[in-house]
Coordinates of C-alpha atoms in Angstrom, one line a residue:
Chain T
X134 CA -17.2 -15.9 18.5
X135 CA -14.3 -13.6 19.2
X136 CA -11.0 -15.0 20.7
X137 CA -10.7 -11.8 22.6
X138 CA -12.9 -12.6 25.6
X139 CA -12.8 -10.2 28.6
X140 CA -10.7 -12.7 30.6
X141 CA -8.0 -12.8 27.9
X142 CA -8.0 -9.0 27.4
X143 CA -7.9 -8.5 31.2
X144 CA -4.7 -10.7 31.5
X145 CA -3.3 -9.1 28.4
X146 CA -3.7 -5.5 29.7
X147 CA -2.8 -6.3 33.3
X148 CA -0.6 -9.4 33.2
X149 CA -0.1 -11.3 36.5
X150 CA 3.4 -12.4 37.5
X151 CA 5.1 -10.3 34.9
X152 CA 8.4 -9.8 36.8
X153 CA 11.8 -11.1 37.3
X154 CA 12.4 -13.4 40.3
X155 CA 15.2 -12.6 42.7
X156 CA 16.1 -16.2 43.4
X157 CA 14.9 -18.5 40.7
X158 CA 15.5 -22.2 40.8
X159 CA 15.2 -22.5 37.0
X160 CA 14.8 -20.3 34.0
X161 CA 13.6 -21.1 30.4
X162 CA 13.4 -19.1 27.2
X163 CA 11.0 -20.1 24.4
X164 CA 10.5 -18.5 21.0
X165 CA 7.8 -18.9 18.4
X166 CA 9.9 -18.3 15.2
X167 CA 6.8 -17.9 13.1
X168 CA 5.8 -14.6 14.8
X169 CA 8.7 -13.7 17.0
X170 CA 6.9 -14.2 20.3
X171 CA 9.2 -14.7 23.1
X172 CA 8.7 -15.8 26.7
X173 CA 11.3 -16.0 29.5
X174 CA 9.9 -17.8 32.5
X175 CA 11.4 -18.3 35.9
X176 CA 10.3 -20.5 38.8
X177 CA 11.3 -20.9 42.4
X178 CA 10.5 -24.2 44.0
X179 CA 10.2 -24.9 47.7
X180 CA 10.0 -28.6 48.6
X181 CA 8.9 -29.5 45.1
X182 CA 6.2 -26.9 45.1
X183 CA 6.0 -23.7 43.1
X184 CA 6.7 -20.9 45.5
X185 CA 7.2 -18.2 43.0
X186 CA 6.8 -17.9 39.3
X187 CA 7.4 -15.0 36.9
X188 CA 7.8 -14.2 33.2
X189 CA 9.0 -11.6 30.8
X190 CA 8.3 -11.5 27.2
X191 CA 6.6 -9.9 24.2
X192 CA 4.1 -11.2 21.8
X193 CA 0.5 -11.4 20.8
X194 CA -2.4 -11.0 23.3
X195 CA -3.1 -14.7 23.3
X196 CA 0.4 -15.8 24.2
X197 CA 0.9 -13.1 26.8
X198 CA -2.5 -13.5 28.4
X199 CA -2.2 -17.3 28.6
X200 CA 1.2 -17.0 30.1
X201 CA -0.3 -14.8 32.8
X202 CA -3.2 -17.3 33.4
X203 CA -0.9 -20.3 33.4
X204 CA 1.6 -18.8 35.9
X205 CA -1.3 -18.0 38.2
X206 CA -2.5 -21.5 38.0
X207 CA 1.0 -22.9 38.6
X208 CA 1.4 -21.2 42.0
X209 CA 1.5 -23.7 44.8
X210 CA 1.3 -26.7 42.5
X211 CA 3.8 -29.6 42.7
X212 CA 6.0 -30.7 39.8
X213 CA 3.8 -33.8 39.4
X214 CA 0.7 -31.6 39.1
X215 CA 2.3 -29.4 36.5
X216 CA 3.4 -32.4 34.5
X217 CA -0.3 -33.2 33.9
X218 CA -1.0 -29.9 32.1
X219 CA -1.5 -30.6 28.4
X220 CA -2.8 -29.0 25.2
X221 CA -6.4 -29.6 26.1
X222 CA -6.0 -28.0 29.5
X223 CA -4.5 -24.9 27.9
X224 CA -7.5 -24.6 25.5
X225 CA -9.8 -25.0 28.6
X226 CA -7.9 -22.2 30.3
X227 CA -8.4 -20.0 27.2
X228 CA -12.1 -21.0 27.2
X229 CA -12.4 -21.0 23.4
X230 CA -11.2 -23.3 20.5
X231 CA -8.3 -22.0 18.5
X232 CA -7.4 -22.3 14.8
X233 CA -4.2 -24.3 14.1
X234 CA -2.1 -21.1 13.6
X235 CA -3.0 -19.5 16.9
X236 CA -2.7 -22.8 18.8
X237 CA 1.1 -22.2 18.6
X238 CA 0.7 -18.9 20.4
X239 CA -1.4 -20.6 23.1
X240 CA 1.0 -23.5 23.7
X241 CA 4.1 -21.3 23.9
X242 CA 3.7 -20.7 27.7
X243 CA 3.2 -24.5 28.2
X244 CA 6.5 -25.1 26.4
X245 CA 8.2 -22.7 28.8
X246 CA 6.7 -24.3 31.8
X247 CA 7.6 -27.8 30.8
X248 CA 11.2 -26.8 30.5
X249 CA 11.0 -25.7 34.2
X250 CA 9.7 -29.0 35.6
Chain H
X1500 CA -9.3 3.2 -12.4
X1501 CA -10.3 -0.3 -13.4
X1502 CA -14.0 -1.1 -12.9
X1503 CA -13.7 -3.5 -9.9
X1504 CA -17.4 -4.3 -9.9
X1505 CA -17.1 -5.8 -13.4
X1506 CA -13.7 -7.5 -12.6
X1507 CA -15.1 -9.1 -9.5
X1508 CA -17.7 -11.0 -11.6
X1509 CA -14.8 -12.8 -13.3
X1510 CA -13.6 -14.3 -9.9
X1511 CA -16.1 -16.9 -8.6
X1512 CA -14.7 -16.7 -5.1
X1513 CA -16.4 -13.3 -4.6
X1514 CA -19.7 -14.9 -5.4
X1515 CA -19.0 -17.9 -3.1
X1516 CA -17.6 -15.9 -0.2
X1517 CA -19.8 -12.8 -0.1
X1518 CA -18.2 -10.0 2.0
X1519 CA -14.7 -11.3 1.4
X1520 CA -12.1 -8.5 1.6
X1521 CA -8.9 -10.1 0.2
X1522 CA -5.8 -8.1 0.9
X1523 CA -3.2 -10.8 0.6
X1524 CA -2.5 -11.1 -3.1
X1525 CA 1.2 -10.9 -2.4
X1526 CA 1.0 -14.3 -0.8
X1527 CA -1.2 -15.7 -3.6
X1528 CA -3.7 -14.1 -5.9
X1529 CA -7.3 -15.1 -6.5
X1530 CA -8.2 -16.9 -9.8
X1531 CA -10.6 -15.9 -12.6
X1532 CA -13.2 -18.3 -14.0
X1533 CA -11.3 -18.7 -17.3
X1534 CA -8.3 -20.1 -15.4
X1535 CA -10.4 -22.5 -13.4
X1536 CA -12.3 -23.6 -16.6
X1537 CA -9.0 -24.4 -18.4
X1538 CA -8.0 -26.7 -15.5
X1539 CA -11.3 -28.5 -15.7
X1540 CA -11.2 -28.6 -19.5
X1541 CA -7.9 -30.4 -19.4
X1542 CA -9.1 -33.0 -16.9
X1543 CA -12.4 -33.6 -18.6
X1544 CA -11.4 -33.6 -22.2
X1545 CA -7.7 -34.3 -22.9
X1546 CA -6.0 -35.4 -19.7
X1547 CA -3.1 -37.1 -21.3
X1548 CA 0.6 -36.8 -20.6
X1549 CA 2.8 -34.5 -22.8
X1550 CA 5.8 -35.1 -25.0
X1551 CA 5.0 -38.9 -25.1
X1552 CA 1.8 -40.2 -26.6
X1553 CA 1.4 -40.7 -30.4
X1554 CA -2.3 -40.0 -30.1
X1555 CA -4.4 -37.0 -30.6
X1556 CA -5.3 -36.0 -27.0
X1557 CA -1.7 -36.3 -25.9
X1558 CA -0.7 -34.1 -28.9
X1559 CA -3.4 -31.6 -27.9
X1560 CA -2.1 -31.5 -24.3
X1561 CA 1.5 -31.0 -25.5
X1562 CA 0.4 -28.3 -27.9
X1563 CA -1.5 -26.4 -25.1
X1564 CA 1.4 -26.8 -22.7
X1565 CA 3.8 -25.4 -25.2
X1566 CA 1.4 -22.5 -26.1
X1567 CA 1.8 -21.4 -22.5
X1568 CA 5.6 -21.4 -22.8
X1569 CA 5.2 -19.1 -25.9
X1570 CA 2.8 -16.8 -24.0
X1571 CA 5.2 -16.6 -21.0
X1572 CA 8.1 -15.8 -23.3
X1573 CA 6.2 -13.0 -25.0
X1574 CA 5.0 -11.7 -21.6
X1575 CA 8.6 -10.9 -20.6
X1576 CA 10.1 -10.4 -24.1
X1577 CA 12.1 -13.7 -24.2
X1578 CA 12.2 -16.7 -26.5
X1579 CA 10.2 -19.8 -25.7
X1580 CA 13.4 -22.0 -25.4
X1581 CA 14.5 -19.7 -22.6
X1582 CA 11.5 -20.5 -20.4
X1583 CA 11.7 -23.4 -18.0
X1584 CA 8.7 -24.5 -15.9
X1585 CA 9.3 -25.3 -12.3
X1586 CA 7.0 -25.6 -9.3
X1587 CA 7.5 -22.1 -8.0
X1588 CA 9.9 -19.2 -7.7
X1589 CA 11.7 -20.9 -4.9
X1590 CA 12.5 -24.0 -7.1
X1591 CA 13.5 -21.7 -10.0
X1592 CA 16.1 -20.0 -7.8
X1593 CA 17.3 -23.3 -6.3
X1594 CA 17.7 -24.7 -9.8
X1595 CA 20.2 -21.9 -10.6
X1596 CA 22.0 -22.3 -7.2
X1597 CA 22.4 -26.1 -7.6
X1598 CA 23.0 -26.4 -11.4
X1599 CA 25.1 -23.4 -11.9
X1600 CA 26.1 -21.9 -8.6
X1601 CA 27.7 -25.0 -7.1
X1602 CA 29.9 -25.3 -10.3
X1603 CA 31.1 -21.7 -10.6
X1604 CA 31.5 -20.5 -7.1
X1605 CA 34.8 -21.3 -5.6
X1606 CA 36.4 -20.8 -2.2
X1607 CA 36.9 -17.1 -1.4
X1608 CA 34.6 -16.0 -4.3
X1609 CA 31.8 -13.8 -3.4
X1610 CA 28.0 -14.4 -3.5
X1611 CA 26.0 -11.1 -3.3
X1612 CA 22.4 -10.6 -2.4
X1613 CA 20.4 -8.0 -0.4
X1614 CA 18.9 -7.7 3.1
X1615 CA 15.4 -7.2 1.6
X1616 CA 15.1 -10.6 -0.1
X1617 CA 12.4 -13.2 0.5
X1618 CA 14.0 -16.2 2.1
X1619 CA 13.7 -18.0 -1.3
X1620 CA 16.3 -15.6 -2.8
X1621 CA 18.4 -15.5 0.4
X1622 CA 18.8 -19.0 1.9
X1623 CA 19.9 -20.8 -1.3
X1624 CA 22.7 -18.3 -1.7
X1625 CA 23.7 -18.3 1.9
X1626 CA 23.9 -22.1 1.8
X1627 CA 25.8 -22.1 -1.5
X1628 CA 28.4 -19.7 0.0
X1629 CA 28.7 -21.8 3.1
X1630 CA 29.1 -25.1 1.3
X1631 CA 31.6 -23.8 -1.3
X1632 CA 33.6 -21.7 1.2
X1633 CA 32.6 -18.5 -0.5
X1634 CA 32.0 -15.1 1.1
X1635 CA 28.3 -14.2 1.5
X1636 CA 27.8 -10.5 1.0
X1637 CA 24.7 -8.5 1.6
X1638 CA 23.6 -5.1 0.3
X1639 CA 22.0 -3.2 3.1
X1640 CA 19.0 -0.8 2.9
X1641 CA 18.5 2.7 4.0
X1642 CA 16.1 3.5 6.8
X1643 CA 13.6 4.4 4.1
X1644 CA 13.7 0.9 2.7
X1645 CA 15.8 1.6 -0.5
X1646 CA 18.8 -0.4 -1.4
X1647 CA 21.7 1.4 0.2
X1648 CA 23.6 2.4 -3.0
X1649 CA 23.3 6.1 -2.5
X1650 CA 21.1 8.3 -4.6
X1651 CA 23.8 10.5 -6.2
X1652 CA 26.4 8.0 -7.3
X1653 CA 25.2 4.5 -7.5
X1654 CA 28.2 3.6 -9.8
X1655 CA 30.8 4.5 -7.1
X1656 CA 29.0 2.5 -4.5
X1657 CA 28.5 -0.5 -6.6
X1658 CA 32.2 -0.4 -7.4
X1659 CA 32.8 -0.8 -3.7
X1660 CA 30.6 -3.8 -3.4
X1661 CA 31.1 -5.8 -6.7
X1662 CA 34.4 -7.0 -8.0
X1663 CA 35.8 -9.7 -10.3
X1664 CA 35.4 -12.1 -7.3
X1665 CA 31.6 -11.6 -7.2
X1666 CA 30.3 -14.6 -9.1
X1667 CA 26.6 -14.2 -8.2
X1668 CA 24.3 -11.2 -7.8
X1669 CA 20.8 -12.2 -6.7
X1670 CA 18.2 -9.5 -6.0
X1671 CA 14.5 -8.9 -5.9
X1672 CA 12.8 -6.7 -8.5
X1673 CA 10.2 -5.7 -5.9
X1674 CA 10.3 -6.4 -2.2
X1675 CA 7.5 -8.6 -0.9
X1676 CA 7.4 -6.5 2.4
X1677 CA 7.9 -2.9 1.4
X1678 CA 6.9 -3.1 -2.2
X1679 CA 9.9 -1.0 -3.2
X1680 CA 10.9 -1.3 -6.8
X1681 CA 14.6 -1.7 -7.2
X1682 CA 16.6 -0.2 -10.0
X1683 CA 17.5 -3.6 -11.3
X1684 CA 18.4 -2.6 -14.8
X1685 CA 20.9 0.0 -13.7
X1686 CA 22.4 -2.3 -11.0
X1687 CA 22.9 -5.1 -13.5
X1688 CA 24.4 -2.8 -16.1
X1689 CA 26.9 -1.5 -13.6
X1690 CA 27.7 -4.9 -12.2
X1691 CA 28.4 -6.3 -15.6
X1692 CA 30.7 -3.4 -16.4
X1693 CA 32.8 -4.3 -13.4
X1694 CA 32.6 -8.1 -13.9
X1695 CA 31.3 -9.2 -17.3
X1696 CA 31.1 -12.8 -16.1
X1697 CA 28.9 -12.1 -13.1
X1698 CA 25.7 -14.2 -13.0
X1699 CA 22.6 -12.1 -12.2
X1700 CA 19.4 -13.6 -10.9
X1701 CA 16.3 -11.5 -10.5
X1702 CA 13.5 -12.6 -8.2
X1703 CA 10.5 -11.1 -10.0
X1704 CA 7.7 -12.9 -8.0
X1705 CA 6.3 -9.6 -6.9
X1706 CA 7.0 -7.7 -10.1
X1707 CA 5.5 -10.0 -12.8
X1708 CA 1.9 -9.7 -11.6
X1709 CA 2.0 -5.9 -11.5
X1710 CA 4.3 -4.4 -14.1
X1711 CA 5.8 -5.0 -17.5
X1712 CA 9.0 -7.0 -17.5
X1713 CA 11.5 -6.9 -20.4
X1714 CA 14.3 -9.4 -19.8
X1715 CA 16.3 -8.1 -22.8
X1716 CA 16.2 -4.6 -21.4
X1717 CA 17.1 -5.8 -17.9
X1718 CA 19.9 -7.9 -19.4
X1719 CA 19.6 -10.3 -16.4
X1720 CA 20.9 -13.8 -16.8
X1721 CA 18.0 -15.4 -14.9
X1722 CA 14.6 -14.2 -13.8
X1723 CA 12.1 -16.2 -11.7
X1724 CA 8.4 -15.8 -10.9
X1725 CA 5.3 -17.8 -10.0
X1726 CA 2.0 -18.3 -11.8
X1727 CA -0.1 -18.3 -8.6
X1728 CA 0.7 -14.7 -7.7
X1729 CA -0.5 -13.5 -11.1
X1730 CA -4.0 -15.1 -11.4
X1731 CA -2.7 -18.5 -12.5
X1732 CA -2.7 -21.9 -10.7
X1733 CA -0.4 -23.0 -8.0
X1734 CA 2.6 -25.2 -8.6
X1735 CA 3.8 -23.4 -11.7
X1736 CA 7.1 -21.5 -11.5
X1737 CA 8.9 -19.8 -14.3
X1738 CA 12.7 -19.7 -14.8
X1739 CA 13.9 -17.5 -17.6
X1740 CA 17.5 -18.0 -18.5
X1741 CA 19.8 -16.7 -21.3
X1742 CA 20.2 -19.4 -23.9
X1743 CA 24.0 -19.5 -23.9
X1744 CA 24.1 -20.0 -20.2
X1745 CA 21.2 -22.5 -20.0
X1746 CA 22.8 -24.5 -22.8
X1747 CA 25.9 -25.1 -20.8
X1748 CA 24.2 -26.0 -17.6
X1749 CA 24.0 -29.5 -16.1
X1750 CA 20.5 -30.7 -15.1
X1751 CA 19.1 -30.1 -11.6
X1752 CA 16.8 -33.2 -11.4
X1753 CA 17.4 -36.4 -13.3
X1754 CA 14.8 -38.7 -14.7
X1755 CA 12.1 -39.0 -17.3
X1756 CA 11.6 -36.4 -20.0
X1757 CA 15.0 -34.8 -19.8
X1758 CA 17.1 -37.3 -21.8
X1759 CA 18.0 -37.9 -25.4
X1760 CA 19.4 -41.4 -24.8
X1761 CA 20.0 -43.7 -21.9
X1762 CA 22.3 -46.8 -22.1
X1763 CA 23.7 -49.0 -19.3
X1764 CA 26.9 -46.9 -19.5
X1765 CA 25.8 -43.4 -20.1
X1766 CA 23.0 -40.8 -20.5
X1767 CA 22.8 -38.0 -23.0
X1768 CA 20.7 -35.1 -21.8
X1769 CA 18.2 -33.4 -24.0
X1770 CA 18.1 -29.7 -24.9
X1771 CA 16.9 -26.8 -22.8
X1772 CA 14.1 -26.3 -21.7
X1773 CA 13.1 -30.0 -21.4
X1774 CA 16.5 -30.7 -19.8
X1775 CA 15.3 -28.9 -16.7
X1776 CA 11.8 -30.4 -16.7
X1777 CA 12.3 -33.9 -15.4
X1778 CA 9.2 -35.9 -14.6
X1779 CA 5.6 -35.2 -15.4
X1780 CA 5.0 -31.5 -14.8
X1781 CA 1.9 -29.7 -13.6
X1782 CA 0.2 -30.1 -17.0
X1783 CA -3.2 -28.7 -16.3
X1784 CA -1.8 -25.8 -14.3
X1785 CA 0.7 -24.8 -16.9
X1786 CA -2.0 -24.9 -19.6
X1787 CA -4.4 -22.8 -17.4
X1788 CA -1.6 -20.3 -16.6
X1789 CA -2.0 -19.1 -20.2
X1790 CA -5.5 -17.9 -19.4
X1791 CA -4.1 -15.8 -16.5
X1792 CA -1.6 -14.2 -18.9
X1793 CA -4.4 -13.5 -21.4
X1794 CA -6.5 -12.0 -18.6
X1795 CA -3.6 -9.6 -17.7
X1796 CA -3.0 -8.8 -21.3
X1797 CA -6.6 -8.0 -21.8
X1798 CA -6.7 -5.6 -18.9
X1799 CA -3.2 -4.2 -19.7
X1800 CA -0.5 -4.3 -17.1
X1801 CA -0.1 -0.5 -17.3
X1802 CA -3.8 -0.2 -16.3
X1803 CA -3.3 -2.6 -13.4
X1804 CA -0.3 -0.7 -12.2
X1805 CA -2.2 2.6 -12.5
X1806 CA -5.1 1.1 -10.5
X1807 CA -2.8 -0.1 -7.8
X1808 CA -1.1 3.2 -7.5
X1809 CA -4.4 4.9 -6.7
X1810 CA -5.3 2.2 -4.2
X1811 CA -1.9 2.6 -2.4
X1812 CA -2.3 6.4 -2.3
X1813 CA -5.7 6.1 -0.9
X1814 CA -4.6 3.5 1.7
X1815 CA -1.6 5.6 2.9
X1816 CA -3.8 8.7 3.0
X1817 CA -6.5 6.8 5.0
X1818 CA -3.9 5.6 7.5
X1819 CA -2.7 9.1 8.0
X1820 CA -6.1 10.7 8.3
X1821 CA -7.5 8.1 10.7
X1822 CA -4.5 7.0 12.7
X1823 CA -1.8 9.7 12.3
X1824 CA 1.4 8.3 14.0
X1825 CA -0.3 5.2 15.4
X1826 CA 0.5 3.4 12.1
X1827 CA 4.1 2.9 11.1
X1828 CA 4.5 2.0 7.4
X1829 CA 7.8 0.3 6.4
X1830 CA 9.6 1.4 3.2
X1831 CA 9.0 4.2 0.8
X1832 CA 5.6 5.9 0.6
X1833 CA 6.1 7.4 -2.9
X1834 CA 3.7 5.5 -5.1
X1835 CA 6.1 5.9 -8.1
X1836 CA 8.7 3.8 -6.2
X1837 CA 6.6 1.0 -4.9
X1838 CA 3.9 -1.4 -5.9
X1839 CA 0.7 -2.6 -4.2
X1840 CA 2.2 -3.7 -0.8
X1841 CA 1.9 -1.9 2.5
X1842 CA 3.5 -3.5 5.5
X1843 CA 2.9 -1.7 8.8
X1844 CA 2.6 -1.9 12.6
X1845 CA -0.3 -0.5 14.4
X1846 CA 0.2 1.0 17.9
X1847 CA 2.0 -1.7 20.0
X1848 CA -0.4 -4.4 18.9
X1849 CA 1.0 -7.7 17.7
X1850 CA 0.3 -8.2 14.0
X1851 CA -1.3 -11.6 14.8
X1852 CA -3.9 -10.0 17.0
X1853 CA -4.7 -7.4 14.3
X1854 CA -5.0 -10.1 11.6
X1855 CA -7.2 -12.2 13.9
X1856 CA -9.6 -9.3 14.7
X1857 CA -9.8 -8.4 11.0
X1858 CA -10.5 -12.0 10.2
X1859 CA -13.7 -11.8 12.3
X1860 CA -15.0 -9.4 9.6
X1861 CA -13.7 -11.5 6.8
X1862 CA -10.7 -9.2 6.0
X1863 CA -7.6 -11.2 5.0
X1864 CA -4.2 -9.7 5.7
X1865 CA -0.9 -11.3 6.3
X1866 CA 0.8 -11.1 9.7
X1867 CA 4.3 -12.2 10.6
X1868 CA 7.7 -11.8 9.0
X1869 CA 6.5 -12.7 5.4
X1870 CA 9.5 -15.0 4.8
X1871 CA 11.8 -12.0 5.1
X1872 CA 13.3 -12.2 8.6
X1873 CA 16.6 -10.4 7.8
X1874 CA 14.5 -7.4 6.6
X1875 CA 12.4 -7.3 9.7
X1876 CA 15.5 -7.6 11.9
X1877 CA 16.9 -4.6 9.9
X1878 CA 13.7 -2.6 10.7
X1879 CA 14.1 -3.7 14.3
X1880 CA 10.8 -5.5 14.6
X1881 CA 9.9 -9.2 14.8
X1882 CA 6.8 -9.0 12.7
X1883 CA 4.5 -6.7 10.7
X1884 CA 1.0 -6.7 9.3
X1885 CA 0.8 -6.6 5.5
X1886 CA -2.0 -5.5 3.2
X1887 CA -1.5 -6.1 -0.5
X1888 CA -3.6 -5.1 -3.4
X1889 CA -4.4 -6.3 -6.9
X1890 CA -6.7 -5.6 -9.8
X1891 CA -9.8 -6.8 -7.9
X1892 CA -9.3 -4.5 -4.9
X1893 CA -11.1 -1.2 -4.6
X1894 CA -11.1 1.8 -2.2
X1895 CA -14.0 0.1 -0.4
X1896 CA -11.6 -2.6 0.7
X1897 CA -9.4 0.0 2.2
X1898 CA -12.4 1.6 4.0
X1899 CA -13.1 -1.9 5.5
X1900 CA -9.5 -2.3 6.5
X1901 CA -9.6 1.1 8.3
X1902 CA -12.8 0.2 10.1
X1903 CA -11.2 -3.2 11.1
X1904 CA -8.2 -1.4 12.5
X1905 CA -10.5 0.9 14.5
X1906 CA -12.2 -2.2 15.9
X1907 CA -8.8 -3.7 16.8
X1908 CA -8.1 -0.6 18.7
X1909 CA -11.4 -0.8 20.6
X1910 CA -10.8 -4.5 21.5
X1911 CA -7.1 -4.3 22.4
X1912 CA -7.0 -0.9 24.0

């Protein structure tokens, strides 16, 4: 089965939340040195909840699409809810099992998000 | 051209993996049946240690092991006592950096390498310079991927870079990214004119599988390559070194097999090459490596090179015909100046996505920085896709690659 399902390609072509925030509470940069993927993620909290979240970055379709999907999911969530997101959840978001090499791509946005909690 | 249909029959993987399009021989090559048989033969019939047992199967193992040393020596026009077996090219280069480099490089000396090196011929020298307080100097490349030594007057440019303070010059014979063939012989000749004491190390990992090497003609002090990139087993590296330099070098690893005598107070090391082969080596793999060399000798390296040239030409032409400027190829495109490696980027797609989509159709290419991050930085990209060819590849493989790229375009567009 192909990794490149319509939902992934959709988020890759038209990423959500791909913007800079004007008033971020926190900012994190993560890099996958294996392939040079880079994500800069920003978040704005209001009373412990995600009010705004945005990212910039470059990389493969998997890492970019999942960053888009993850930021959509994170909106309105509390820090406690975000803390619960793990590897298995990311794979569920993606909807398909990944090989070990591509798993790093999929987990890169999670690494960024964790730095923001 | 070589008859690939006949050659493929010698490689059992093509039978076991029907439809495999293997375009990553620069990472590691596939193995012919004769090499695999030699591994099994050792384990089934004479799996004894070498240089130890006073019994016939141990003597046979020793004899077969040393036969490979002679074959390797002949393969690069050296003498058998100038051939040391290591685990891989990386270990060969580290051996020189540790055993010789750390003793001869002093504070304010210079260690020179190039921006196109594989990390294995870059990091050991960078660390050596850092630890010994030396200056780490790097030869740049031109935008076309050639060493930046000028085309008109290499001599004048080398005089600007190399001086009596330059203790080490480490450079690749062939780049593992662009496939460019460097004028190693000329550079070494000019370098030694300026500083006769300079130690020159050639990383031949991407040259040995594809073209004839003559260490006497190159006049390098050291030359390193790996068995597994030239049809042989993994875990066998070769380090060629000039006898007079090797003889005066301290061992890298200490232990069994590298001593003449050990007492409570002192140890006397044995002669080269065993001095640098501490511990039980990869016996089966070294023995089977000879079958790989025999295979290459039988085909003839000149024929292999000629075959690869035609494949590269066909690949570059196919890229242009099908994708025009959507494909960017790094490094020279003149087949006389490069070997069977093509690194490229396709539209703005990430190389990992391209490799993944090609994998769906059983096409294997490499994606990433190929252990050459400084070179990718120099080209201004974080990664590239790389297709590399060997004697079992045909024009059909290129057609599949092109079809795969068209598919990637349909998926990612």
